[in-house]
mmCIF file of C-alpha atoms in Angstrom:
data_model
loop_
_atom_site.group_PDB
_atom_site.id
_atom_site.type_symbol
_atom_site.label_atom_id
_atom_site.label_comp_id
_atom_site.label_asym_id
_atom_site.label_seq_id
_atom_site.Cartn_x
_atom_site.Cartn_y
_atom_site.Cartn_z
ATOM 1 C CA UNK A 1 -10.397 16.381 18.082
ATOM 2 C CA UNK A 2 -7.928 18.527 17.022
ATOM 3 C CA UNK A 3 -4.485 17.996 15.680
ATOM 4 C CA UNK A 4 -1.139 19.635 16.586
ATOM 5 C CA UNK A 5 1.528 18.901 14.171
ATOM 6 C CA UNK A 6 5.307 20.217 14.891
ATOM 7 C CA UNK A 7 8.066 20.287 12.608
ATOM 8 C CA UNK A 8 11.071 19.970 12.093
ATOM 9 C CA UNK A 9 11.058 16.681 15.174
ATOM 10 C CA UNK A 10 14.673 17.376 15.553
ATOM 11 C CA UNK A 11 16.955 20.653 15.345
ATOM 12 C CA UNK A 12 20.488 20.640 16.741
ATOM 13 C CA UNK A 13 22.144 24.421 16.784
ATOM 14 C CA UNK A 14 25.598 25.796 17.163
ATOM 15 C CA UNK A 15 25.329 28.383 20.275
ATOM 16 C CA UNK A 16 24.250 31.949 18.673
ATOM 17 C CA UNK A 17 22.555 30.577 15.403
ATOM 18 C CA UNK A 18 18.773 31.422 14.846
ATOM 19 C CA UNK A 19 16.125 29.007 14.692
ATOM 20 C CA UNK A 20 12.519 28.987 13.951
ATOM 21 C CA UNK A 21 9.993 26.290 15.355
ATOM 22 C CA UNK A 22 6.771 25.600 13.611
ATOM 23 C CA UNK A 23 3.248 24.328 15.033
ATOM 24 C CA UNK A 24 0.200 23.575 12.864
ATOM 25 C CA UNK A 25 -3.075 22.761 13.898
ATOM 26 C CA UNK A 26 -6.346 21.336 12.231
ATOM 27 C CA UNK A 27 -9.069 23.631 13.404
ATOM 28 C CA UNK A 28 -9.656 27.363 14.355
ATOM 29 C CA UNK A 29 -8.338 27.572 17.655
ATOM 30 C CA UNK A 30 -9.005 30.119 20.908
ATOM 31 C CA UNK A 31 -6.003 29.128 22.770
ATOM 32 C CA UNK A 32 -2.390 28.225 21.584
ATOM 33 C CA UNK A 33 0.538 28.403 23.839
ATOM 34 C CA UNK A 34 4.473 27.120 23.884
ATOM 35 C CA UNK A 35 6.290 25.369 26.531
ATOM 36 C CA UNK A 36 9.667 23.960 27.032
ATOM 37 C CA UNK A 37 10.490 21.053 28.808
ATOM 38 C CA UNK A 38 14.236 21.148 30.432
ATOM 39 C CA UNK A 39 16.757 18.073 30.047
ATOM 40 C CA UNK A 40 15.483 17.529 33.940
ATOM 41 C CA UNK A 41 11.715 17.528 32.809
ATOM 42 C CA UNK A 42 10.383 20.658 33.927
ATOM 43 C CA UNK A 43 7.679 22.114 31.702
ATOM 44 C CA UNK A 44 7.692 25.894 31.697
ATOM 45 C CA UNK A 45 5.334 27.823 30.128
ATOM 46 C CA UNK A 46 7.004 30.628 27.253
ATOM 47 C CA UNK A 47 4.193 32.292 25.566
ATOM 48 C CA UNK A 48 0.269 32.066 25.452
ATOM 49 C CA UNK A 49 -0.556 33.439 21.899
ATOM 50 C CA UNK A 50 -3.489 32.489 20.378
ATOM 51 C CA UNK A 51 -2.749 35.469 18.297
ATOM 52 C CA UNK A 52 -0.212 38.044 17.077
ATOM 53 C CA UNK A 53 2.642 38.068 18.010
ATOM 54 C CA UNK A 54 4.812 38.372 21.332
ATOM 55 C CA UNK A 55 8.031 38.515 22.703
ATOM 56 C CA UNK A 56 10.136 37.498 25.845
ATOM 57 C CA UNK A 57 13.794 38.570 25.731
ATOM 58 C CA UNK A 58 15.656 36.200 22.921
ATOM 59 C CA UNK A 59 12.257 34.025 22.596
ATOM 60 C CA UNK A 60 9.454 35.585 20.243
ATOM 61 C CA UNK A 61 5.981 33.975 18.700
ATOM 62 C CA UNK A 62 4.327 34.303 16.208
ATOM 63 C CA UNK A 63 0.291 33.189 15.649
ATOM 64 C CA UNK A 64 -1.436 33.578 12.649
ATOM 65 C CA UNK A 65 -4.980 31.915 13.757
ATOM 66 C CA UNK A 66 -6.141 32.117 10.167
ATOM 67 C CA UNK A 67 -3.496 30.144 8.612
ATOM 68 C CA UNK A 68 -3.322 27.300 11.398
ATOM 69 C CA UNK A 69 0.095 27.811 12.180
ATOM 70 C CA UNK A 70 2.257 29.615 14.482
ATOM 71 C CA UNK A 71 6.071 30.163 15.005
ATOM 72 C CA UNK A 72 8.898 30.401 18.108
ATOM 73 C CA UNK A 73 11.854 32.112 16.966
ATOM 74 C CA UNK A 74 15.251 31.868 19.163
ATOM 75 C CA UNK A 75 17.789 33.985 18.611
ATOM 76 C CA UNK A 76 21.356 34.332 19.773
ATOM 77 C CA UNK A 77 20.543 30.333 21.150
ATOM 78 C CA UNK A 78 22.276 28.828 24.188
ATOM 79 C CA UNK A 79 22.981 25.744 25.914
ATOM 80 C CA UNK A 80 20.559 26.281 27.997
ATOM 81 C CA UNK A 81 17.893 26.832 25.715
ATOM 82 C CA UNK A 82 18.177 22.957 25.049
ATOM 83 C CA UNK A 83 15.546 20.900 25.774
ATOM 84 C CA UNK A 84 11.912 20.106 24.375
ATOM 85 C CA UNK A 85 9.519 22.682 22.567
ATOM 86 C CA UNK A 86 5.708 21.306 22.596
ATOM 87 C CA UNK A 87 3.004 23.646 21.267
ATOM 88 C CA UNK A 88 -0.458 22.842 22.642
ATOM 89 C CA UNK A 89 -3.868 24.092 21.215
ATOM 90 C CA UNK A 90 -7.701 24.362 22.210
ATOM 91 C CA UNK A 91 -10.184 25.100 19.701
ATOM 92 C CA UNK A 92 -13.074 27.219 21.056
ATOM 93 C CA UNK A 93 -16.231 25.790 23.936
ATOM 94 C CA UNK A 94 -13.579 22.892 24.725
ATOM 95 C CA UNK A 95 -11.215 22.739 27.558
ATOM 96 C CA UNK A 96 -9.150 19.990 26.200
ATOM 97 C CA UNK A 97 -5.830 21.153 25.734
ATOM 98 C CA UNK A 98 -4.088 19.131 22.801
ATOM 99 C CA UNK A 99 -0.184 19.001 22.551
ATOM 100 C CA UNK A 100 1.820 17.813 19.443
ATOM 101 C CA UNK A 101 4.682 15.638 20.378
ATOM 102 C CA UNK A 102 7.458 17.871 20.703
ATOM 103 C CA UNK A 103 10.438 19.158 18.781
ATOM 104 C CA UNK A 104 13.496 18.316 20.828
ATOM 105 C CA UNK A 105 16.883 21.135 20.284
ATOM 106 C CA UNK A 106 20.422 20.669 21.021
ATOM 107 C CA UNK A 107 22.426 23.674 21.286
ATOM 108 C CA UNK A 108 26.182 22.929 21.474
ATOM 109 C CA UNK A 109 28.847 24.729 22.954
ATOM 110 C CA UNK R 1 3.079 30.442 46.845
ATOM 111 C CA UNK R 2 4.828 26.878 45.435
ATOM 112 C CA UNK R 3 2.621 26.819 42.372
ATOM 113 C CA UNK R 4 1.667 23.429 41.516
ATOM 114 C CA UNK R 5 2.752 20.826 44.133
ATOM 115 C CA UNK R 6 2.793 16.996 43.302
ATOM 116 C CA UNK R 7 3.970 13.807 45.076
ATOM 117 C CA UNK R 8 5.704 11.526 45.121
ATOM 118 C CA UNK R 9 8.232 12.891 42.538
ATOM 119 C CA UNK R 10 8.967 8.566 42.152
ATOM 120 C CA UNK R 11 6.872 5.322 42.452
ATOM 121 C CA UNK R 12 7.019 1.787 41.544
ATOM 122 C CA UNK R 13 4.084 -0.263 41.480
ATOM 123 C CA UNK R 14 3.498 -4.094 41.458
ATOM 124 C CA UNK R 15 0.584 -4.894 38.734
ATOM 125 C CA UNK R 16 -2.988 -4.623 40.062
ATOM 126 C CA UNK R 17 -1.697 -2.523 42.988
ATOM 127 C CA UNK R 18 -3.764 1.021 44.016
ATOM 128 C CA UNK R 19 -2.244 4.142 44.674
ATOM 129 C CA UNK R 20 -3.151 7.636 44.263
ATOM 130 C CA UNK R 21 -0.951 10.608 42.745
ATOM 131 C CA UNK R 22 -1.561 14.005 44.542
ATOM 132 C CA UNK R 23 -1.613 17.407 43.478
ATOM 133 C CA UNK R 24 -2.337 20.944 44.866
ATOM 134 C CA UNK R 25 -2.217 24.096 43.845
ATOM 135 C CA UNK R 26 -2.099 27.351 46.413
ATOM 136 C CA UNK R 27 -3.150 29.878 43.611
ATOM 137 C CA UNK R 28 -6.910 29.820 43.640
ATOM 138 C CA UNK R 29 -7.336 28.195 40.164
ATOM 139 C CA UNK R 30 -10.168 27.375 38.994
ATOM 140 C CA UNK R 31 -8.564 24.656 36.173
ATOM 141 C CA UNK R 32 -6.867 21.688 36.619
ATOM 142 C CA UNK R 33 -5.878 18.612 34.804
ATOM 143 C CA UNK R 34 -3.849 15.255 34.152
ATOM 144 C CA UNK R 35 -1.247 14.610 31.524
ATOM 145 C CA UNK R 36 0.840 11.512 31.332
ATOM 146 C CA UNK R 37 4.022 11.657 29.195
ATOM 147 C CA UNK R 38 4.933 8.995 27.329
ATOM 148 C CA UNK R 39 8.771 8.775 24.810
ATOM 149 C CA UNK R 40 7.037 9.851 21.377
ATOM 150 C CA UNK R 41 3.941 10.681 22.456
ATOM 151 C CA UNK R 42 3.974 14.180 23.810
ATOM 152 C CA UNK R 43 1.575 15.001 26.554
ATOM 153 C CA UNK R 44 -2.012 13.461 26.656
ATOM 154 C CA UNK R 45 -4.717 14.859 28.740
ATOM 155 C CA UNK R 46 -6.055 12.197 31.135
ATOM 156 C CA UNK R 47 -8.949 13.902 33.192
ATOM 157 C CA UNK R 48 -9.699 17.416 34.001
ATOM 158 C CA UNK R 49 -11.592 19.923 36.173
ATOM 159 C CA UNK R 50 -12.824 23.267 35.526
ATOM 160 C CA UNK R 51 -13.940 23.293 38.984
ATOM 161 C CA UNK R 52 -14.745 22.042 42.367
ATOM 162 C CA UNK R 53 -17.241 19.402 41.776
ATOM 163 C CA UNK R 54 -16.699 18.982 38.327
ATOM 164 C CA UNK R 55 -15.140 16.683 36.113
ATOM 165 C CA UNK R 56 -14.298 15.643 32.773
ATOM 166 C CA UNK R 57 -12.366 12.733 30.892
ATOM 167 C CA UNK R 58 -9.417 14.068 28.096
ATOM 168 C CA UNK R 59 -7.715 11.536 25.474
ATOM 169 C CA UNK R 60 -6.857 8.943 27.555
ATOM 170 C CA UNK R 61 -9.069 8.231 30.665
ATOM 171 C CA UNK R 62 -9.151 4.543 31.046
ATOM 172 C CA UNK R 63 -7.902 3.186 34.229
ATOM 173 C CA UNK R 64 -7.706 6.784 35.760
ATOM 174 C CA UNK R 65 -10.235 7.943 38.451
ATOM 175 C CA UNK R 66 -10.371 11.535 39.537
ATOM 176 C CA UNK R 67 -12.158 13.636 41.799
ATOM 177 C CA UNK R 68 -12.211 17.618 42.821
ATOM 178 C CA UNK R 69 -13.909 18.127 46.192
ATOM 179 C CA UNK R 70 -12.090 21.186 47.138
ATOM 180 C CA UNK R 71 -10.470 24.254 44.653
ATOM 181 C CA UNK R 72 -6.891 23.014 45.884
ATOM 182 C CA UNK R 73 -6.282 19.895 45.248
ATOM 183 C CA UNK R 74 -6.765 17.557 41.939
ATOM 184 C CA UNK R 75 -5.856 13.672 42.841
ATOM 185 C CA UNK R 76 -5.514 10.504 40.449
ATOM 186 C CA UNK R 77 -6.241 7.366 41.177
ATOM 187 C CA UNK R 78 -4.812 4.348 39.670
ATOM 188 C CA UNK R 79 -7.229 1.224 40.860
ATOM 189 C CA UNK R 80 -5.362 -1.452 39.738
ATOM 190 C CA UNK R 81 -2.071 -0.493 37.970
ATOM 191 C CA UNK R 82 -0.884 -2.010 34.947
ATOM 192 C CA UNK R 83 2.339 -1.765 33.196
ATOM 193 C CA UNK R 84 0.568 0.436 30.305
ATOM 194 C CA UNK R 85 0.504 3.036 32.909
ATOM 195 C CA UNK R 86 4.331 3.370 33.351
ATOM 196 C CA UNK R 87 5.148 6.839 32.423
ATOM 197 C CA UNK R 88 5.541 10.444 34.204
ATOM 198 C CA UNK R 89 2.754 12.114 35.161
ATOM 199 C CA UNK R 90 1.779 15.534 35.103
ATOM 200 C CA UNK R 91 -1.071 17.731 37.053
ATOM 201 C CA UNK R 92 -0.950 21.321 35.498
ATOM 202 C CA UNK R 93 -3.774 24.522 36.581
ATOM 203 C CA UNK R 94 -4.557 27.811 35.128
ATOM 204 C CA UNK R 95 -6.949 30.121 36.440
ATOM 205 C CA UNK R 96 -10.160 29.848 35.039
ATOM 206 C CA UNK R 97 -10.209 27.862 31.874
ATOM 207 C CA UNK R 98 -8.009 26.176 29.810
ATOM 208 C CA UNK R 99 -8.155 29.726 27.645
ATOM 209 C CA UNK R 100 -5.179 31.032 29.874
ATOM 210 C CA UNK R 101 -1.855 30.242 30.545
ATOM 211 C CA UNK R 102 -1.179 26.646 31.608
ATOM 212 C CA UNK R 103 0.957 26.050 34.597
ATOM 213 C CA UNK R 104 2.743 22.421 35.147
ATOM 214 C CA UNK R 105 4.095 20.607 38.379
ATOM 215 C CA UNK R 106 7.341 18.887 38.431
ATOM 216 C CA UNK R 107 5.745 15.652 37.945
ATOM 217 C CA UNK R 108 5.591 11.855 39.307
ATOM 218 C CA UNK R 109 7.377 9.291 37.589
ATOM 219 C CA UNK R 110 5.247 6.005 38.226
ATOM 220 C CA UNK R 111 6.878 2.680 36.775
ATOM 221 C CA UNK R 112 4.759 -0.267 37.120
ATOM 222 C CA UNK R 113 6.215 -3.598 36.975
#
């Protein structure tokens, strides 16, 4: 199956620093998307992207299908964007959605 | 709607007890699946459904049963639990295919002793 690599494991951030979060995967894919998982365990959904690129307020991603990777930028970061970033990734006529194992920011006061 | 509904939110087990880990979703999808969480390990997909009637094993299937009889509702069955299944689960739907965006439940945390 396909596998979903994330780097760096561990980031830890001064509130309003920049930070970008990287995924690679081992096979053309039709489906990426980011999540992040809240110090309370609540996954939430950021971005579906197999593709391009897209933006939600301070959040942004980037997909570059061809290349096997894609990006999450934060900007301006905040305590509450702590928490746990998992990319996850299908590669095409398979519903099995594959997750790496997570890149875990602390953003401090 | 509530999304994606699971219970319990908590459960302890004795080994080789049975119990069964419900979810539901009120927003017609046609998708569903199992994830267990595990410290290290990320998410890894258990079983999942693509619809009524149908279903399929992920990564890690063994010691998981699953049925879909109606649209709503997705449950997993544990048989006879062991302690290798200590972890927090989590059922997650989209609406007609893994291709689309993936929406999780708040999760069960199941410890078996």
């Amino acid at each position: 199956g396909i596998q979903v690599e994330q780097s760096p494991p561990d980031l830890i951030l001064q509130e309003g620093a920049n930070s970008t979060l990287r995924c690679n995967f081992s096979d053309s894919v039709n489906n990426l998307q980011w999540f992040h998982q809240n110090p309370w365990g609540q996954l939430i959904n950021l971005f579906y992207i197999p593709s391009g690129t897209k933006q939600n307020g301070r959040l942004s991603a980037t997909t570059v299908a061809t290349e096997r990777y894609s990006l999450l930028y934060i900007s301006s970061s905040q305590t509450t964007d702590s928490g746990v970033y998992f990319c996850a990734a299908a590669i095409w006529a398979n519903s099995k959605l594959t997750f790496g194992k997570g890149i875990t920011l602390s953003v401090r006061p | 709607n509530a999304g994606v509904t699971q219970t319990p939110k908590f459960q302890v087990l004795k080994t080789g007890q049975s119990m069964t880990l419900q979810c539901a979703q009120d927003m017609n999808h046609e998708y569903m699946s199992w994830y267990r969480q595990d410290p290290g390990m990320g998410l890894r997909l258990i079983h999942y459904s693509v619809g009524a009637g149908i279903t399929d094993q992920g990564e890690v299937p063994n010691g998981y049963n699953v049925s879909r009889s109606t649209t709503e509702d997705f449950p997993l069955r544990l048989l006879s639990a062991a302690p290798s299944q200590t972890s927090v689960y989590f059922c997650a739907s989209s609406p007609q295919g893994v291709d689309e965006k993936l929406f999780f439940g708040s999760g069960t945390q199941l410890s078996v002793l």
